[in-house]
């Protein structure tokens, strides 16, 4: 009897100690369960470990986190293997993976992808329209994506290739993050290659933009624009008309030139209920998708200072009180009136002097006249 009891207990012990199907098929040194595969800081070289992520073994897989590895060139083939499709994966994090290149074949196994993080990589080349299979994208994070070997003139071109000739509308794409890419410009139609009718948040912080050039027929739904920490000196008031849905903007940490144009723009923020965005942090904690937006007006104002003119250097544009644009306009009007009055006076004097000349015989200067010829007025 005791022998049977011991055998039964051993059977229970071994049944609980055996790994489940998710652990058996989990890539080495990774953590896996029914819905999540997580491989952090494993220093994997290449992409062979992705082949173990089979949809047959993980039919309910929702989240893939692969960070801190050395993936290299992942272009020219499906990342998960030929003819493999993960129909339920909605979040993929491939940040900090030393990715050098990707194209339209790389992510074709992810048709249900919604949240895609590709930040902090070393991308040197990008195929045309690499996200053509990911039509359900809601958030795309490309922060600090480019390799240092890619020169600043080439980066706007690479960026434009991401959606060039796209056959899809990306109607669900709401958030596009392009922070810290050393962008000196953005091609005007970059965001018009596809109809991003749902894009409401655009992040361009930490670049080298001197201005924000855009096509006024695009981004009509934009609500949040982050241009902080760039090289911008002024902002056009026209932007409020071109982006009627805009409710949050950040121009802090820029060399702002506080003239009438900028103070009018800032007044629009302060007086019309617009929310100045201080920073936006995306926090991935225990696989939850959290968006934390801090909208602290005081902090925003503290980071927004004038770089010129010299009389306003270091001042807060929200607190500048010695810029009276209407007075400046009146001074210009007064100056124009003064010049006009001088001109009228000058013409009047000339006419009056000419009338005096009509009554005086005056031949000085007419040296070709004969002495005997009578002198007649030259103007009637």
Short mmCIF file of C-alpha atoms in Angstrom, two decimals:
data_model
loop_
_atom_site.label_atom_id
_atom_site.label_comp_id
_atom_site.label_asym_id
_atom_site.label_seq_id
_atom_site.Cartn_x
_atom_site.Cartn_y
_atom_site.Cartn_z
CA UNK A 1 0.00 0.00 0.00
CA UNK A 2 2.81 2.39 0.90
CA UNK A 3 4.55 1.48 -2.34
CA UNK A 4 1.48 2.49 -4.39
CA UNK A 5 1.17 5.72 -2.41
CA UNK A 6 4.82 6.60 -3.08
CA UNK A 7 4.39 5.86 -6.80
CA UNK A 8 1.31 8.08 -6.95
CA UNK A 9 3.13 10.94 -5.23
CA UNK A 10 6.08 10.59 -7.58
CA UNK A 11 3.71 10.68 -10.55
CA UNK A 12 2.18 13.92 -9.28
CA UNK A 13 5.63 15.40 -8.64
CA UNK A 14 6.90 14.59 -12.12
CA UNK A 15 3.71 15.83 -13.78
CA UNK A 16 4.15 19.24 -12.17
CA UNK A 17 7.89 19.38 -12.82
CA UNK A 18 7.62 18.66 -16.55
CA UNK A 19 7.87 21.79 -18.71
CA UNK A 20 4.78 22.86 -20.62
CA UNK A 21 4.70 23.29 -24.41
CA UNK A 22 5.59 26.97 -24.14
CA UNK A 23 8.75 26.32 -22.17
CA UNK A 24 9.75 23.48 -24.49
CA UNK A 25 9.48 25.69 -27.56
CA UNK A 26 10.85 28.81 -25.90
CA UNK A 27 14.16 30.12 -27.34
CA UNK A 28 17.13 29.52 -25.08
CA UNK A 29 17.49 32.01 -22.20
CA UNK A 30 14.10 33.57 -22.97
CA UNK A 31 10.87 33.57 -20.95
CA UNK A 32 7.70 32.30 -22.55
CA UNK A 33 4.10 31.67 -21.66
CA UNK A 34 0.85 31.36 -23.55
CA UNK A 35 0.77 34.95 -24.80
CA UNK A 36 4.28 36.36 -24.31
CA UNK A 37 7.81 35.67 -25.53
CA UNK A 38 10.45 37.81 -23.86
CA UNK A 39 14.18 37.80 -24.74
CA UNK A 40 15.96 40.69 -23.01
CA UNK A 41 19.69 41.38 -23.15
CA UNK A 42 20.62 37.91 -24.35
CA UNK A 43 23.19 39.25 -26.83
CA UNK A 44 21.89 36.90 -29.51
CA UNK A 45 23.70 37.18 -32.85
CA UNK A 46 21.51 36.88 -35.94
CA UNK A 47 17.85 35.90 -36.12
CA UNK A 48 17.78 32.09 -35.98
CA UNK A 49 16.10 32.08 -32.56
CA UNK A 50 13.00 33.69 -34.14
CA UNK A 51 12.44 30.43 -36.02
CA UNK A 52 11.53 28.72 -32.73
CA UNK A 53 8.61 31.08 -32.28
CA UNK A 54 6.21 28.90 -34.22
CA UNK A 55 2.52 29.80 -34.36
CA UNK A 56 1.70 26.10 -33.88
CA UNK A 57 3.46 26.19 -30.48
CA UNK A 58 2.15 29.65 -29.55
CA UNK A 59 -1.32 29.95 -31.13
CA UNK A 60 -2.38 32.72 -28.72
CA UNK A 61 0.85 34.70 -28.84
CA UNK A 62 0.18 38.43 -28.37
CA UNK A 63 3.49 40.07 -27.37
CA UNK A 64 7.10 39.61 -28.52
CA UNK A 65 9.86 41.49 -26.72
CA UNK A 66 13.37 41.05 -28.10
CA UNK A 67 15.74 43.76 -26.87
CA UNK A 68 19.46 44.06 -26.20
CA UNK A 69 20.59 41.72 -28.97
CA UNK A 70 22.69 41.88 -32.15
CA UNK A 71 20.29 41.16 -35.00
CA UNK A 72 22.21 42.93 -37.81
CA UNK A 73 20.76 42.86 -41.35
CA UNK A 74 17.24 41.42 -41.20
CA UNK A 75 16.16 42.36 -44.73
CA UNK A 76 15.24 40.08 -47.66
CA UNK A 77 13.38 37.40 -45.69
CA UNK A 78 10.52 36.85 -43.25
CA UNK A 79 11.94 37.34 -39.76
CA UNK A 80 10.02 34.31 -38.45
CA UNK A 81 10.62 31.96 -41.36
CA UNK A 82 9.13 31.26 -44.75
CA UNK A 83 5.33 31.27 -44.89
CA UNK A 84 5.02 31.87 -41.13
CA UNK A 85 2.25 34.17 -39.87
CA UNK A 86 1.47 35.18 -36.29
CA UNK A 87 -2.14 36.20 -36.60
CA UNK A 88 -2.62 37.46 -33.03
CA UNK A 89 0.61 39.33 -32.24
CA UNK A 90 -0.26 42.96 -31.49
CA UNK A 91 2.92 44.24 -29.76
CA UNK A 92 6.53 43.79 -30.91
CA UNK A 93 9.52 45.46 -29.27
CA UNK A 94 12.78 45.22 -31.26
CA UNK A 95 14.50 48.19 -29.66
CA UNK A 96 18.23 48.30 -28.91
CA UNK A 97 18.94 45.32 -31.19
CA UNK A 98 21.65 46.71 -33.50
CA UNK A 99 19.35 46.30 -36.51
CA UNK A 100 21.19 47.44 -39.65
CA UNK A 101 18.55 47.01 -42.35
CA UNK A 102 14.98 45.86 -42.96
CA UNK A 103 12.58 45.86 -45.90
CA UNK A 104 9.06 44.87 -46.97
CA UNK A 105 9.69 41.16 -46.36
CA UNK A 106 11.00 41.44 -42.81
CA UNK A 107 7.73 41.96 -40.93
CA UNK A 108 5.25 40.21 -43.19
CA UNK A 109 4.45 37.65 -40.46
CA UNK A 110 2.74 40.33 -38.35
CA UNK A 111 -0.59 41.35 -39.97
CA UNK A 112 -2.22 42.16 -36.60
CA UNK A 113 0.64 44.31 -35.29
CA UNK A 114 -0.55 47.47 -33.50
CA UNK A 115 2.34 48.63 -31.28
CA UNK A 116 5.79 48.50 -32.86
CA UNK A 117 8.99 49.67 -31.14
CA UNK A 118 12.13 49.94 -33.30
CA UNK A 119 13.99 52.55 -31.28
CA UNK A 120 17.73 52.73 -30.58
CA UNK A 121 19.01 50.69 -33.50
CA UNK A 122 21.75 51.22 -36.12
CA UNK A 123 19.73 51.30 -39.34
CA UNK A 124 21.82 52.08 -42.42
CA UNK A 125 19.31 51.21 -45.14
CA UNK A 126 15.56 50.76 -45.43
CA UNK A 127 13.58 49.05 -48.16
CA UNK A 128 10.67 50.87 -49.75
CA UNK A 129 7.43 50.60 -47.79
CA UNK A 130 8.64 48.10 -45.14
CA UNK A 131 5.38 48.24 -43.16
CA UNK A 132 3.09 47.30 -46.01
CA UNK A 133 1.95 44.15 -44.17
CA UNK A 134 1.25 45.94 -40.90
CA UNK A 135 -1.96 47.73 -41.78
CA UNK A 136 -3.28 47.82 -38.21
CA UNK A 137 -0.42 49.86 -36.77
CA UNK A 138 -1.51 52.25 -34.04
CA UNK A 139 1.87 53.28 -32.63
CA UNK A 140 5.26 53.28 -34.39
CA UNK A 141 8.33 54.23 -32.36
CA UNK A 142 11.44 55.00 -34.46
CA UNK A 143 13.36 56.97 -31.83
CA UNK A 144 17.13 57.14 -32.47
CA UNK A 145 16.77 54.66 -35.30
CA UNK A 146 19.63 55.58 -37.64
CA UNK A 147 23.26 54.50 -37.54
CA UNK A 148 25.87 57.18 -36.94
CA UNK A 149 27.32 56.32 -40.36
CA UNK A 150 24.20 57.72 -42.09
CA UNK A 151 24.87 61.39 -42.85
CA UNK A 152 22.32 64.04 -41.99
CA UNK A 153 21.46 64.78 -45.63
CA UNK A 154 20.50 61.14 -46.23
CA UNK A 155 18.27 60.67 -43.20
CA UNK A 156 15.21 62.57 -44.51
CA UNK A 157 15.35 60.41 -47.64
CA UNK A 158 15.47 57.19 -45.63
CA UNK A 159 12.56 58.41 -43.55
CA UNK A 160 10.48 59.13 -46.63
CA UNK A 161 11.07 55.56 -47.88
CA UNK A 162 9.17 54.13 -44.93
CA UNK A 163 5.83 55.01 -46.52
CA UNK A 164 6.82 55.69 -50.13
CA UNK A 165 4.54 54.15 -52.75
CA UNK A 166 2.47 52.55 -50.02
CA UNK A 167 -0.68 50.78 -51.10
CA UNK A 168 -2.24 51.12 -47.66
CA UNK A 169 -3.85 53.98 -45.80
CA UNK A 170 -2.71 53.23 -42.23
CA UNK A 171 -6.04 54.55 -41.02
CA UNK A 172 -5.38 53.28 -37.47
CA UNK A 173 -1.92 54.85 -37.07
CA UNK A 174 -2.33 57.38 -34.26
CA UNK A 175 1.18 57.85 -32.88
CA UNK A 176 4.45 58.33 -34.79
CA UNK A 177 7.63 58.88 -32.76
CA UNK A 178 10.72 60.18 -34.58
CA UNK A 179 12.67 61.62 -31.66
CA UNK A 180 16.48 61.91 -31.51
CA UNK A 181 17.23 61.14 -35.15
CA UNK A 182 19.36 64.24 -35.93
CA UNK A 183 16.91 65.19 -38.68
CA UNK A 184 17.85 68.54 -40.24
CA UNK A 185 14.70 68.51 -42.38
CA UNK A 186 11.70 66.42 -43.34
CA UNK A 187 10.62 66.05 -46.93
CA UNK A 188 7.37 67.94 -47.33
CA UNK A 189 5.32 64.98 -48.52
CA UNK A 190 6.74 62.37 -46.13
CA UNK A 191 3.44 62.09 -44.31
CA UNK A 192 1.37 62.36 -47.48
CA UNK A 193 2.57 59.21 -49.21
CA UNK A 194 -0.15 57.42 -47.30
CA UNK A 195 -3.41 58.76 -46.00
CA UNK A 196 -2.74 58.93 -42.26
CA UNK A 197 -6.19 60.23 -41.51
CA UNK A 198 -5.98 59.02 -37.93
CA UNK A 199 -2.52 60.33 -36.99
CA UNK A 200 -3.06 62.50 -33.95
CA UNK A 201 0.38 62.55 -32.26
CA UNK A 202 3.66 63.36 -33.99
CA UNK A 203 6.90 63.48 -31.99
CA UNK A 204 9.99 65.17 -33.45
CA UNK A 205 11.85 66.08 -30.28
CA UNK A 206 15.64 66.06 -30.12
CA UNK A 207 16.33 66.64 -33.80
CA UNK A 208 18.03 69.51 -35.67
CA UNK A 209 15.04 71.05 -37.38
CA UNK A 210 15.21 74.80 -38.04
CA UNK A 211 11.58 74.86 -39.12
CA UNK A 212 8.66 72.50 -39.48
CA UNK A 213 7.80 72.27 -43.17
CA UNK A 214 4.63 70.41 -44.01
CA UNK A 215 1.99 69.95 -46.66
CA UNK A 216 -1.14 71.68 -45.41
CA UNK A 217 -3.28 68.98 -47.03
CA UNK A 218 -1.80 66.33 -44.73
CA UNK A 219 -2.00 65.68 -40.99
CA UNK A 220 -5.41 67.29 -40.76
CA UNK A 221 -6.24 65.27 -37.62
CA UNK A 222 -3.06 66.18 -35.74
CA UNK A 223 -3.74 66.96 -32.07
CA UNK A 224 -0.26 66.80 -30.55
CA UNK A 225 2.99 68.12 -32.03
CA UNK A 226 6.28 67.82 -30.15
CA UNK A 227 9.06 69.99 -31.61
CA UNK A 228 11.05 70.43 -28.41
CA UNK A 229 14.85 70.49 -28.37
CA UNK A 230 15.39 71.43 -32.01
CA UNK A 231 16.90 74.51 -33.71
CA UNK A 232 13.62 76.32 -34.33
CA UNK A 233 13.57 80.12 -34.03
CA UNK A 234 9.94 80.90 -34.87
CA UNK A 235 6.56 79.29 -35.46
CA UNK A 236 3.93 80.40 -38.01
CA UNK A 237 0.46 81.40 -36.84
CA UNK A 238 -0.84 79.72 -40.00
CA UNK A 239 -0.26 76.37 -38.30
CA UNK A 240 -3.35 76.85 -36.14
CA UNK A 241 -5.44 77.11 -39.31
CA UNK A 242 -3.74 74.21 -41.08
CA UNK A 243 -4.12 71.93 -38.03
CA UNK A 244 -7.62 72.69 -36.74
CA UNK A 245 -7.51 69.78 -34.28
CA UNK A 246 -4.19 70.77 -32.70
CA UNK A 247 -4.52 70.94 -28.89
CA UNK A 248 -0.98 70.27 -27.62
CA UNK A 249 2.33 71.65 -28.80
CA UNK A 250 5.85 71.73 -27.36
CA UNK A 251 8.47 74.22 -28.61
CA UNK A 252 10.59 74.21 -25.47
CA UNK A 253 14.41 74.07 -25.57
CA UNK A 254 14.63 75.87 -28.91
CA UNK A 255 16.60 79.06 -29.77
CA UNK A 256 13.42 81.10 -30.06
CA UNK A 257 13.50 84.60 -31.54
CA UNK A 258 10.90 86.46 -29.53
CA UNK A 259 9.50 88.93 -32.03
CA UNK A 260 5.87 89.76 -32.72
CA UNK A 261 5.31 86.58 -34.75
CA UNK A 262 6.48 84.27 -31.98
CA UNK A 263 4.76 86.12 -29.17
CA UNK A 264 1.50 85.87 -31.11
CA UNK A 265 2.03 82.12 -31.46
CA UNK A 266 2.79 81.77 -27.75
CA UNK A 267 -0.23 83.89 -26.85
CA UNK A 268 -2.37 81.45 -28.79
CA UNK A 269 -1.09 78.68 -26.54
CA UNK A 270 -1.57 80.63 -23.33
CA UNK A 271 -4.94 82.24 -24.06
CA UNK A 272 -6.84 79.70 -26.14
CA UNK A 273 -6.74 76.60 -23.99
CA UNK A 274 -4.01 74.79 -25.89
CA UNK A 275 -2.03 72.34 -23.82
CA UNK A 276 1.74 72.83 -23.99
CA UNK A 277 3.23 69.36 -23.91
CA UNK A 278 6.26 68.96 -21.69
CA UNK A 279 7.13 65.37 -22.43
CA UNK A 280 5.59 62.08 -23.45
CA UNK A 281 6.89 58.84 -21.98
CA UNK A 282 5.98 55.41 -23.20
CA UNK A 283 6.36 52.97 -20.32
CA UNK A 284 6.33 49.24 -20.93
CA UNK A 285 5.87 47.63 -17.54
CA UNK A 286 4.89 44.00 -17.17
CA UNK A 287 3.81 44.02 -20.80
CA UNK A 288 1.08 46.63 -20.27
CA UNK A 289 0.80 49.32 -22.91
CA UNK A 290 0.84 52.54 -20.93
CA UNK A 291 0.92 56.06 -22.31
CA UNK A 292 1.85 58.67 -19.72
CA UNK A 293 1.47 62.26 -20.90
CA UNK A 294 2.68 65.01 -18.60
CA UNK A 295 1.17 68.37 -19.40
CA UNK A 296 2.67 70.62 -16.75
CA UNK A 297 2.38 74.18 -17.98
CA UNK A 298 4.86 75.53 -15.44
CA UNK A 299 7.61 73.10 -16.51
CA UNK A 300 6.95 73.83 -20.16
CA UNK A 301 7.26 77.56 -19.61
CA UNK A 302 10.45 77.08 -17.64
CA UNK A 303 12.12 75.31 -20.57
CA UNK A 304 10.90 77.84 -23.13
CA UNK A 305 13.19 80.88 -23.27
CA UNK A 306 14.10 83.57 -25.78
CA UNK A 307 17.41 83.35 -27.61
CA UNK A 308 16.91 86.71 -29.33
CA UNK A 309 16.75 89.60 -29.94
CA UNK A 310 19.51 90.61 -27.50
CA UNK A 311 17.15 92.75 -25.44
CA UNK A 312 15.02 89.69 -24.63
CA UNK A 313 17.73 87.04 -24.34
CA UNK A 314 16.96 84.54 -21.57
CA UNK A 315 13.42 85.80 -21.03
CA UNK A 316 10.41 83.54 -20.90
CA UNK A 317 8.24 84.24 -23.99
CA UNK A 318 5.15 83.62 -21.85
CA UNK A 319 6.23 86.49 -19.63
CA UNK A 320 7.55 88.97 -22.21
CA UNK A 321 5.60 92.18 -21.73
CA UNK A 322 7.66 94.76 -23.63
CA UNK A 323 6.65 93.55 -27.08
CA UNK A 324 3.84 95.78 -28.30
CA UNK A 325 3.29 94.61 -31.84
CA UNK A 326 0.42 97.04 -32.40
CA UNK A 327 2.63 99.98 -31.34
CA UNK A 328 5.31 98.77 -33.69
CA UNK A 329 2.78 98.71 -36.48
CA UNK A 330 1.66 102.26 -35.67
CA UNK A 331 5.24 103.46 -35.70
CA UNK A 332 5.64 102.06 -39.17
CA UNK A 333 2.43 103.81 -40.22
CA UNK A 334 3.62 107.10 -38.74
CA UNK A 335 6.93 106.73 -40.53
CA UNK A 336 5.15 106.08 -43.84
CA UNK A 337 2.93 109.14 -43.34
CA UNK A 338 5.98 111.26 -42.54
CA UNK A 339 7.76 110.13 -45.72
CA UNK A 340 4.60 110.82 -47.75
CA UNK A 341 4.33 114.32 -46.27
CA UNK A 342 7.96 115.04 -47.12
CA UNK A 343 7.37 113.88 -50.68
CA UNK A 344 4.29 116.10 -51.07
CA UNK A 345 6.21 119.07 -49.66
CA UNK A 346 9.10 118.47 -52.03
CA UNK A 347 6.82 118.30 -55.08
CA UNK A 348 4.95 121.44 -53.98
CA UNK A 349 8.19 123.40 -53.61
CA UNK A 350 9.40 122.28 -57.03
CA UNK A 351 6.16 123.36 -58.68
CA UNK A 352 6.21 126.71 -56.89
CA UNK A 353 9.80 127.35 -57.96
CA UNK A 354 8.93 126.52 -61.56
CA UNK A 355 6.08 129.04 -61.48
CA UNK A 356 8.52 131.75 -60.37
CA UNK A 357 10.78 130.86 -63.27
CA UNK A 358 7.92 131.43 -65.71
CA UNK A 359 7.89 135.16 -64.90
CA UNK A 360 11.64 135.84 -65.18
CA UNK A 361 13.49 136.01 -68.50
CA UNK A 362 16.21 133.54 -67.90
CA UNK A 363 18.65 132.44 -70.57
CA UNK A 364 21.51 131.25 -68.47
CA UNK A 365 22.39 127.80 -69.65
CA UNK A 366 20.97 128.26 -73.10
CA UNK A 367 24.37 129.09 -74.56
CA UNK A 368 23.41 128.05 -78.09
CA UNK A 369 20.83 130.84 -78.43
CA UNK A 370 21.74 133.75 -80.72
CA UNK A 371 22.17 137.07 -78.99
CA UNK A 372 19.48 138.67 -81.10
CA UNK A 373 16.85 135.97 -80.54
CA UNK A 374 14.10 136.70 -78.10
CA UNK A 375 13.69 134.26 -75.26
CA UNK A 376 10.35 132.56 -74.84
CA UNK A 377 9.25 130.41 -71.91
CA UNK A 378 10.29 126.77 -72.35
CA UNK A 379 7.16 125.42 -70.61
CA UNK A 380 3.61 126.49 -71.32
#
